mmCIF file of C-alpha atoms in Angstrom:
data_model
loop_
_atom_site.group_PDB
_atom_site.id
_atom_site.type_symbol
_atom_site.label_atom_id
_atom_site.label_comp_id
_atom_site.label_asym_id
_atom_site.label_seq_id
_atom_site.Cartn_x
_atom_site.Cartn_y
_atom_site.Cartn_z
ATOM 1 C CA MET A 1 52.375 -42.644 -35.715
ATOM 2 C CA GLN A 2 53.963 -43.755 -38.989
ATOM 3 C CA ALA A 3 55.810 -40.445 -39.381
ATOM 4 C CA ARG A 4 57.511 -40.877 -36.006
ATOM 5 C CA LYS A 5 59.189 -44.079 -37.187
ATOM 6 C CA ILE A 6 61.248 -42.279 -39.839
ATOM 7 C CA ARG A 7 63.578 -39.292 -39.876
ATOM 8 C CA TYR A 8 62.163 -36.444 -41.926
ATOM 9 C CA ASP A 9 61.991 -32.679 -42.256
ATOM 10 C CA VAL A 10 59.013 -32.249 -44.582
ATOM 11 C CA ILE A 11 56.646 -34.935 -45.896
ATOM 12 C CA GLY A 12 54.506 -34.190 -48.955
ATOM 13 C CA LEU A 13 50.948 -35.531 -48.876
ATOM 14 C CA THR A 14 48.738 -36.147 -51.919
ATOM 15 C CA GLU A 15 45.179 -37.258 -52.627
ATOM 16 C CA THR A 16 43.940 -35.862 -49.306
ATOM 17 C CA ARG A 17 40.398 -35.371 -50.713
ATOM 18 C CA ARG A 18 39.389 -32.672 -48.253
ATOM 19 C CA HIS A 19 36.681 -30.137 -49.053
ATOM 20 C CA ARG A 20 37.991 -27.632 -46.479
ATOM 21 C CA PRO A 21 41.581 -26.588 -45.764
ATOM 22 C CA LEU A 22 43.175 -27.697 -42.511
ATOM 23 C CA ASN A 23 46.047 -26.303 -40.442
ATOM 24 C CA ALA A 24 46.777 -28.219 -37.248
ATOM 25 C CA THR A 25 49.647 -28.284 -34.748
ATOM 26 C CA PHE A 26 50.281 -31.463 -32.788
ATOM 27 C CA ASP A 27 51.370 -31.657 -29.160
ATOM 28 C CA THR A 28 54.823 -32.834 -30.263
ATOM 29 C CA GLY A 29 55.346 -29.669 -32.348
ATOM 30 C CA GLU A 30 54.700 -31.015 -35.853
ATOM 31 C CA GLU A 31 52.526 -28.839 -38.066
ATOM 32 C CA LEU A 32 50.103 -30.178 -40.684
ATOM 33 C CA PHE A 33 48.728 -28.332 -43.731
ATOM 34 C CA LEU A 34 46.060 -29.881 -45.956
ATOM 35 C CA GLY A 35 44.581 -28.358 -49.113
ATOM 36 C CA THR A 36 41.235 -28.942 -50.771
ATOM 37 C CA CYS A 37 40.175 -31.210 -53.614
ATOM 38 C CA ASP A 38 38.012 -30.417 -56.628
ATOM 39 C CA SER A 39 34.241 -30.749 -56.865
ATOM 40 C CA ARG A 40 34.542 -34.417 -57.838
ATOM 41 C CA GLY A 41 36.445 -35.244 -54.644
ATOM 42 C CA VAL A 42 39.698 -35.847 -56.538
ATOM 43 C CA GLY A 43 43.102 -34.433 -55.662
ATOM 44 C CA GLY A 44 44.193 -32.408 -52.683
ATOM 45 C CA ASP A 45 47.685 -32.006 -51.286
ATOM 46 C CA GLY A 46 49.420 -31.053 -48.065
ATOM 47 C CA VAL A 47 52.620 -31.162 -46.047
ATOM 48 C CA LEU A 48 53.690 -32.402 -42.639
ATOM 49 C CA VAL A 49 56.521 -30.302 -41.172
ATOM 50 C CA ASN A 50 58.753 -31.647 -38.429
ATOM 51 C CA THR A 51 59.299 -29.815 -35.153
ATOM 52 C CA ASN A 52 62.794 -28.573 -36.039
ATOM 53 C CA LEU A 53 61.423 -26.638 -39.044
ATOM 54 C CA ALA A 54 58.004 -25.634 -37.698
ATOM 55 C CA MET A 55 59.276 -22.239 -36.512
ATOM 56 C CA ASN A 56 60.662 -21.511 -40.010
ATOM 57 C CA ILE A 57 57.273 -21.814 -41.739
ATOM 58 C CA ASP A 58 56.323 -18.670 -43.620
ATOM 59 C CA SER A 59 53.232 -19.867 -45.486
ATOM 60 C CA PHE A 60 51.583 -22.791 -47.245
ATOM 61 C CA GLU A 61 49.666 -21.964 -50.414
ATOM 62 C CA HIS A 62 47.242 -24.288 -52.166
ATOM 63 C CA LEU A 63 47.991 -23.204 -55.755
ATOM 64 C CA ALA A 64 45.772 -25.835 -57.402
ATOM 65 C CA THR A 65 44.003 -29.065 -56.527
ATOM 66 C CA ARG A 66 47.218 -30.932 -57.336
ATOM 67 C CA ILE A 67 49.924 -28.359 -56.517
ATOM 68 C CA GLY A 68 50.910 -26.944 -53.133
ATOM 69 C CA ARG A 69 53.741 -24.606 -52.146
ATOM 70 C CA LEU A 70 55.442 -24.422 -48.751
ATOM 71 C CA ARG A 71 57.668 -21.426 -47.985
ATOM 72 C CA LEU A 72 60.290 -21.616 -45.243
ATOM 73 C CA ARG A 73 62.017 -18.408 -44.191
ATOM 74 C CA ARG A 74 65.679 -18.181 -43.303
ATOM 75 C CA CYS A 75 66.615 -18.939 -39.711
ATOM 76 C CA GLY A 76 70.261 -19.028 -38.668
ATOM 77 C CA SER A 77 72.257 -21.411 -40.860
ATOM 78 C CA ILE A 78 69.102 -22.796 -42.502
ATOM 79 C CA PRO A 79 68.486 -20.945 -45.797
ATOM 80 C CA ALA A 80 65.120 -19.842 -47.115
ATOM 81 C CA LEU A 81 63.422 -22.631 -49.069
ATOM 82 C CA THR A 82 60.407 -23.024 -51.333
ATOM 83 C CA ILE A 83 59.074 -26.591 -51.551
ATOM 84 C CA PHE A 84 56.467 -27.718 -54.068
ATOM 85 C CA VAL A 85 54.141 -30.706 -53.621
ATOM 86 C CA ALA A 86 52.848 -31.965 -56.981
ATOM 87 C CA TYR A 87 50.422 -34.811 -57.688
ATOM 88 C CA ALA A 88 50.347 -35.641 -61.406
ATOM 89 C CA PRO A 89 47.233 -37.091 -63.080
ATOM 90 C CA THR A 90 47.423 -40.541 -64.661
ATOM 91 C CA SER A 91 46.831 -41.506 -68.284
ATOM 92 C CA SER A 92 43.140 -42.147 -67.591
ATOM 93 C CA TYR A 93 42.486 -38.398 -67.448
ATOM 94 C CA ASP A 94 41.812 -36.179 -70.442
ATOM 95 C CA ASP A 95 44.734 -34.710 -72.343
ATOM 96 C CA GLU A 96 43.518 -31.187 -71.582
ATOM 97 C CA GLU A 97 43.577 -31.814 -67.832
ATOM 98 C CA ILE A 98 47.042 -33.384 -68.024
ATOM 99 C CA GLU A 99 48.378 -30.475 -70.076
ATOM 100 C CA ALA A 100 46.802 -27.967 -67.665
ATOM 101 C CA PHE A 101 48.587 -29.625 -64.738
ATOM 102 C CA TYR A 102 52.024 -29.336 -66.339
ATOM 103 C CA MET A 103 51.353 -25.778 -67.442
ATOM 104 C CA ASN A 104 50.401 -24.818 -63.871
ATOM 105 C CA LEU A 105 53.462 -26.598 -62.524
ATOM 106 C CA GLU A 106 55.748 -24.772 -64.939
ATOM 107 C CA LYS A 107 54.071 -21.432 -64.195
ATOM 108 C CA LYS A 108 54.302 -21.739 -60.412
ATOM 109 C CA ARG A 109 57.846 -23.067 -60.365
ATOM 110 C CA THR A 110 60.513 -20.517 -59.397
ATOM 111 C CA PRO A 111 63.027 -19.461 -62.092
ATOM 112 C CA LYS A 112 65.967 -20.802 -60.086
ATOM 113 C CA PRO A 113 66.147 -23.995 -57.990
ATOM 114 C CA VAL A 114 65.764 -23.377 -54.280
ATOM 115 C CA ILE A 115 64.925 -26.916 -53.143
ATOM 116 C CA ASN A 116 67.687 -29.134 -51.776
ATOM 117 C CA TRP A 117 66.844 -32.502 -53.281
ATOM 118 C CA ASP A 118 69.505 -34.344 -51.257
ATOM 119 C CA LEU A 119 67.699 -37.664 -50.947
ATOM 120 C CA PHE A 120 66.062 -37.361 -54.354
ATOM 121 C CA THR A 121 69.377 -36.584 -56.065
ATOM 122 C CA SER A 122 71.009 -39.657 -54.547
ATOM 123 C CA LEU A 123 68.160 -41.862 -55.747
ATOM 124 C CA ALA A 124 67.520 -40.322 -59.168
ATOM 125 C CA GLY A 125 70.673 -41.825 -60.669
ATOM 126 C CA PHE A 126 69.528 -45.355 -59.817
ATOM 127 C CA TRP A 127 66.021 -45.049 -61.280
ATOM 128 C CA GLU A 128 65.090 -47.220 -64.227
ATOM 129 C CA ASP A 129 61.799 -47.251 -66.043
ATOM 130 C CA GLY A 130 61.718 -51.032 -65.967
ATOM 131 C CA VAL A 131 61.304 -51.268 -62.198
ATOM 132 C CA VAL A 132 57.742 -49.931 -62.424
ATOM 133 C CA ASP A 133 54.994 -51.923 -64.077
ATOM 134 C CA ASN A 134 52.533 -50.362 -66.521
ATOM 135 C CA ILE A 135 54.801 -47.426 -67.284
ATOM 136 C CA ASP A 136 53.111 -44.774 -69.402
ATOM 137 C CA GLU A 137 53.984 -41.501 -71.080
ATOM 138 C CA GLU A 138 52.667 -39.279 -68.285
ATOM 139 C CA TYR A 139 54.732 -41.041 -65.633
ATOM 140 C CA ASP A 140 57.846 -40.811 -67.773
ATOM 141 C CA ARG A 141 57.159 -37.113 -68.311
ATOM 142 C CA LEU A 142 56.848 -36.440 -64.576
ATOM 143 C CA VAL A 143 60.007 -38.429 -63.807
ATOM 144 C CA GLN A 144 61.947 -36.476 -66.435
ATOM 145 C CA HIS A 145 60.687 -33.189 -65.001
ATOM 146 C CA LEU A 146 61.837 -34.188 -61.502
ATOM 147 C CA ARG A 147 65.202 -35.387 -62.810
ATOM 148 C CA ASP A 148 65.808 -32.035 -64.499
ATOM 149 C CA SER A 149 64.941 -30.214 -61.267
ATOM 150 C CA ALA A 150 67.317 -32.458 -59.324
ATOM 151 C CA LYS A 151 70.158 -31.793 -61.768
ATOM 152 C CA GLU A 152 69.595 -28.037 -61.542
ATOM 153 C CA ALA A 153 69.600 -28.190 -57.752
ATOM 154 C CA GLU A 154 72.765 -30.298 -57.785
ATOM 155 C CA GLY A 155 74.431 -27.851 -60.148
ATOM 156 C CA SER A 156 73.660 -24.932 -57.835
ATOM 157 C CA ARG A 157 75.475 -26.692 -55.002
ATOM 158 C CA ALA A 158 78.595 -27.146 -57.161
ATOM 159 C CA THR A 159 79.542 -23.494 -56.643
ATOM 160 C CA LYS A 160 82.989 -23.126 -55.121
ATOM 161 C CA ARG A 161 83.174 -21.912 -51.572
ATOM 162 C CA ARG A 162 84.205 -18.331 -51.002
ATOM 163 C CA LEU A 163 84.998 -18.936 -47.345
ATOM 164 C CA SER A 164 87.261 -21.687 -46.072
ATOM 165 C CA TYR A 165 86.204 -24.227 -43.474
ATOM 166 C CA GLU A 166 88.523 -22.574 -40.937
ATOM 167 C CA THR A 167 86.732 -19.244 -41.420
ATOM 168 C CA LEU A 168 83.330 -20.886 -41.091
ATOM 169 C CA GLU A 169 84.494 -22.523 -37.874
ATOM 170 C CA LEU A 170 85.569 -19.120 -36.522
ATOM 171 C CA ILE A 171 82.135 -17.713 -37.381
ATOM 172 C CA ARG A 172 80.490 -20.625 -35.589
ATOM 173 C CA GLN A 173 82.674 -20.101 -32.508
ATOM 174 C CA ARG A 174 81.808 -16.406 -32.518
ATOM 175 C CA GLY A 175 78.112 -17.270 -32.499
ATOM 176 C CA VAL A 176 78.588 -19.671 -29.595
ATOM 177 C CA ALA A 177 80.539 -17.070 -27.619
ATOM 178 C CA ARG A 178 77.891 -14.429 -28.294
ATOM 179 C CA ALA A 179 75.108 -16.766 -27.171
ATOM 180 C CA ALA A 180 77.049 -17.556 -23.986
ATOM 181 C CA GLY A 181 77.408 -13.849 -23.167
ATOM 182 C CA ASN A 182 81.221 -13.854 -23.363
ATOM 183 C CA TYR A 183 81.612 -10.450 -24.992
ATOM 184 C CA GLU A 184 85.400 -10.307 -24.653
ATOM 185 C CA LEU A 185 85.814 -13.574 -26.544
ATOM 186 C CA THR A 186 83.170 -12.470 -29.050
ATOM 187 C CA SER A 187 85.118 -9.292 -29.805
ATOM 188 C CA GLU A 188 88.352 -11.239 -30.264
ATOM 189 C CA LEU A 189 86.705 -13.793 -32.548
ATOM 190 C CA ALA A 190 85.041 -10.996 -34.544
ATOM 191 C CA LYS A 191 88.462 -9.482 -35.279
ATOM 192 C CA ARG A 192 89.798 -12.869 -36.347
ATOM 193 C CA CYS A 193 86.726 -13.410 -38.528
ATOM 194 C CA ARG A 194 87.274 -10.106 -40.311
ATOM 195 C CA GLY A 195 90.877 -10.974 -41.073
ATOM 196 C CA ALA A 196 90.048 -14.511 -42.197
ATOM 197 C CA ILE A 197 87.199 -13.334 -44.428
ATOM 198 C CA LYS A 198 89.434 -10.712 -46.017
ATOM 199 C CA GLU A 199 92.117 -13.304 -46.793
ATOM 200 C CA ASP A 200 89.594 -15.805 -48.177
ATOM 201 C CA LEU A 201 88.047 -13.197 -50.455
ATOM 202 C CA LYS A 202 91.494 -12.136 -51.610
ATOM 203 C CA GLU A 203 92.401 -15.717 -52.530
ATOM 204 C CA ARG A 204 89.024 -16.262 -54.158
ATOM 205 C CA ARG A 205 89.419 -13.086 -56.220
ATOM 206 C CA ALA A 206 92.830 -14.214 -57.475
ATOM 207 C CA ALA A 207 91.422 -17.627 -58.389
ATOM 208 C CA VAL A 208 88.462 -16.099 -60.268
ATOM 209 C CA LEU A 209 90.713 -13.797 -62.280
ATOM 210 C CA ALA A 210 93.112 -16.663 -63.050
ATOM 211 C CA GLU A 211 90.251 -18.865 -64.270
ATOM 212 C CA ALA A 212 88.942 -16.055 -66.469
ATOM 213 C CA ALA A 213 92.400 -15.475 -67.945
ATOM 214 C CA GLU A 214 92.907 -19.176 -68.695
ATOM 215 C CA ALA A 215 89.480 -19.434 -70.314
ATOM 216 C CA GLY A 216 90.085 -16.311 -72.407
ATOM 217 C CA LYS A 217 87.202 -14.424 -70.809
ATOM 218 C CA SER A 218 86.981 -10.731 -69.954
ATOM 219 C CA ILE A 219 88.997 -9.853 -66.840
ATOM 220 C CA ARG A 220 86.880 -6.737 -66.328
ATOM 221 C CA ASN A 221 83.632 -8.716 -66.315
ATOM 222 C CA ALA A 222 85.110 -11.309 -63.968
ATOM 223 C CA ARG A 223 86.239 -8.582 -61.559
ATOM 224 C CA ARG A 224 82.797 -6.957 -61.706
ATOM 225 C CA ASP A 225 80.952 -10.229 -61.120
ATOM 226 C CA PHE A 226 83.155 -11.029 -58.158
ATOM 227 C CA ALA A 227 82.552 -7.591 -56.654
ATOM 228 C CA ASN A 228 78.794 -8.102 -56.979
ATOM 229 C CA SER A 229 78.766 -11.560 -55.400
ATOM 230 C CA LYS A 230 81.457 -11.466 -52.724
ATOM 231 C CA THR A 231 80.417 -12.161 -49.173
ATOM 232 C CA LYS A 232 80.108 -9.227 -46.793
ATOM 233 C CA MET A 233 79.683 -9.724 -43.057
ATOM 234 C CA THR A 234 77.429 -6.917 -41.904
ATOM 235 C CA SER A 235 77.763 -7.404 -38.154
ATOM 236 C CA PRO A 236 81.583 -7.132 -37.845
ATOM 237 C CA LEU A 237 81.908 -4.426 -40.516
ATOM 238 C CA ALA A 238 79.092 -2.251 -39.173
ATOM 239 C CA PRO A 239 78.933 -2.692 -35.382
ATOM 240 C CA ARG A 240 76.962 0.542 -35.104
ATOM 241 C CA ARG A 241 74.023 -1.027 -36.929
ATOM 242 C CA VAL A 242 74.090 -4.064 -34.656
ATOM 243 C CA VAL A 243 73.994 -1.851 -31.564
ATOM 244 C CA GLU A 244 71.149 0.242 -32.992
ATOM 245 C CA ARG A 245 69.084 -2.868 -33.779
ATOM 246 C CA SER A 246 69.647 -4.144 -30.236
ATOM 247 C CA ILE A 247 68.571 -0.815 -28.710
ATOM 248 C CA GLU A 248 65.413 -0.779 -30.843
ATOM 249 C CA ARG A 249 64.491 -4.300 -29.712
ATOM 250 C CA VAL A 250 65.026 -3.340 -26.061
ATOM 251 C CA MET A 251 62.851 -0.239 -26.467
ATOM 252 C CA LEU A 252 60.035 -2.305 -27.975
ATOM 253 C CA GLY A 253 60.371 -5.100 -25.415
ATOM 254 C CA THR A 254 61.156 -7.849 -27.936
ATOM 255 C CA THR A 255 64.057 -10.237 -28.474
ATOM 256 C CA ARG A 256 65.965 -11.459 -31.493
ATOM 257 C CA LEU A 257 64.342 -14.889 -31.209
ATOM 258 C CA THR A 258 60.858 -13.373 -31.137
ATOM 259 C CA GLN A 259 61.699 -11.213 -34.143
ATOM 260 C CA VAL A 260 62.923 -14.192 -36.179
ATOM 261 C CA ARG A 261 59.967 -16.394 -35.267
ATOM 262 C CA ALA A 262 57.451 -13.675 -36.114
ATOM 263 C CA GLY A 263 59.273 -12.772 -39.335
ATOM 264 C CA ILE A 264 59.530 -9.078 -38.399
ATOM 265 C CA ARG A 265 61.999 -6.991 -40.394
ATOM 266 C CA SER A 266 64.443 -4.655 -38.680
ATOM 267 C CA SER A 267 63.055 -1.783 -40.753
ATOM 268 C CA THR A 268 59.615 -2.413 -39.233
ATOM 269 C CA LEU A 269 61.064 -2.252 -35.714
ATOM 270 C CA ARG A 270 62.806 0.997 -36.590
ATOM 271 C CA GLU A 271 59.536 2.541 -37.757
ATOM 272 C CA GLN A 272 57.845 1.508 -34.520
ATOM 273 C CA SER A 273 60.671 2.864 -32.331
ATOM 274 C CA LYS A 274 60.732 6.240 -34.188
ATOM 275 C CA ILE A 275 64.556 6.207 -34.253
ATOM 276 C CA ARG A 276 66.242 7.875 -37.231
ATOM 277 C CA ASP A 277 69.439 6.800 -38.923
ATOM 278 C CA ALA A 278 71.901 9.631 -38.297
ATOM 279 C CA ALA A 279 73.753 9.236 -41.616
ATOM 280 C CA ALA A 280 70.545 8.975 -43.665
ATOM 281 C CA TYR A 281 69.016 11.945 -41.837
ATOM 282 C CA ALA A 282 72.118 14.081 -42.504
ATOM 283 C CA LYS A 283 72.055 13.216 -46.205
ATOM 284 C CA LEU A 284 68.342 13.968 -46.464
ATOM 285 C CA SER A 285 68.855 17.304 -44.702
ATOM 286 C CA LYS A 286 71.585 18.152 -47.185
ATOM 287 C CA ILE A 287 69.294 17.415 -50.125
ATOM 288 C CA ARG A 288 66.427 19.383 -48.594
ATOM 289 C CA TRP A 289 68.693 22.393 -48.036
ATOM 290 C CA GLY A 290 69.686 22.329 -51.703
ATOM 291 C CA GLY A 291 66.017 22.457 -52.632
ATOM 292 C CA HIS A 292 65.428 25.276 -50.155
ATOM 293 C CA VAL A 293 68.202 27.366 -51.734
ATOM 294 C CA MET A 294 66.709 26.758 -55.186
ATOM 295 C CA ARG A 295 63.269 27.857 -53.894
ATOM 296 C CA LEU A 296 61.712 24.444 -54.510
ATOM 297 C CA ASN A 297 58.856 23.107 -52.427
ATOM 298 C CA ASP A 298 59.203 19.504 -53.636
ATOM 299 C CA HIS A 299 62.017 17.027 -54.358
ATOM 300 C CA ARG A 300 61.932 17.087 -58.154
ATOM 301 C CA TRP A 301 65.650 17.562 -58.718
ATOM 302 C CA THR A 302 67.088 18.504 -55.360
ATOM 303 C CA ARG A 303 69.379 15.473 -55.437
ATOM 304 C CA ALA A 304 70.882 16.704 -58.699
ATOM 305 C CA VAL A 305 71.338 20.121 -57.133
ATOM 306 C CA SER A 306 73.103 18.784 -54.043
ATOM 307 C CA ASP A 307 75.382 16.438 -56.018
ATOM 308 C CA TRP A 308 76.106 18.884 -58.840
ATOM 309 C CA THR A 309 79.638 20.210 -59.361
ATOM 310 C CA PRO A 310 79.911 23.572 -61.221
ATOM 311 C CA ARG A 311 82.022 23.573 -64.384
ATOM 312 C CA ASP A 312 84.523 26.260 -63.398
ATOM 313 C CA VAL A 313 84.812 25.327 -59.732
ATOM 314 C CA ARG A 314 87.051 22.478 -58.601
ATOM 315 C CA ARG A 315 85.757 21.046 -55.354
ATOM 316 C CA THR A 316 84.341 17.856 -53.920
ATOM 317 C CA THR A 317 80.816 16.776 -54.836
ATOM 318 C CA GLY A 318 78.142 18.258 -52.588
ATOM 319 C CA ARG A 319 77.060 21.670 -51.436
ATOM 320 C CA PRO A 320 79.851 24.149 -50.549
ATOM 321 C CA GLN A 321 80.399 25.427 -47.037
ATOM 322 C CA THR A 322 78.796 28.772 -47.898
ATOM 323 C CA ARG A 323 75.592 26.976 -48.929
ATOM 324 C CA TRP A 324 75.716 28.091 -52.580
ATOM 325 C CA SER A 325 75.423 31.808 -51.746
ATOM 326 C CA ASP A 326 78.812 32.860 -53.135
ATOM 327 C CA PHE A 327 78.372 30.906 -56.350
ATOM 328 C CA PHE A 328 74.894 32.173 -57.156
ATOM 329 C CA THR A 329 75.728 35.757 -56.125
ATOM 330 C CA LYS A 330 78.625 35.754 -58.567
ATOM 331 C CA SER A 331 76.469 34.206 -61.305
ATOM 332 C CA PHE A 332 73.717 36.805 -60.875
ATOM 333 C CA LYS A 333 76.196 39.692 -61.007
ATOM 334 C CA GLU A 334 77.670 38.395 -64.237
#
């Protein structure tokens, strides 16, 4: 009842003191996870997930009596998140137990921040140690640890946008048109999205190179980093893949919504439908034929054979049209 009076996405619970784990779903759609305490009846953690994020839950792991981890998978515009619930011991506990808690917390924490501490970041700047009575070293240590995590999360959001707001609006309109079944409008918006994305990436590339030149950094490294991190829209650039995924879902009697909720990968659906990728199958056949010509029964170096270019022959990489017969016949005669 208290949770319904506030707006929340995920609420962390501590000191639950349960001896058995609990996973319950309420009639309103909220989902509750509770971990276990130690043998003394101390500790225990859990989370309460709101209805709008319940379908994104991947797992909840009880890492220790004072540490829990909630994983949320990506769904639409909501990114994948990993949320930790930590309950630090007070100064009345032994130093070994306090040190073990922080070591476990540091070990389980991900190497890069993936938690959006929006509310925490806005409040962390106003915190003062004097507002809490009986402040001790352990509390100050936990507060400093959370402040560092908030700063790292805030720094990750400071990354400049690669796509403009106009392009993002076009992508949103394309999604709305696709959901409404207006395929003609979807096709038109997809073309506009491709053009807008290309222009945004072009402007972003020029800005990255200009910043590297002004800072005296390597232009080659900046160009390489941009090529590795630029945004690629798979659906408009590879419509064949989108159609193939749709056909596989129809064959298996599932929908995109069911696939997302169940966390099923497209590769798993492809294995179940027994459909082969034409391009991948052609490449594999080419490699296998190279091994067959070389009288090999395994794939030890057939890829090197199929991609090998002879020294004295100028041609494109790959097997020749005569399937190596002319080349090897000439080599054997010599």
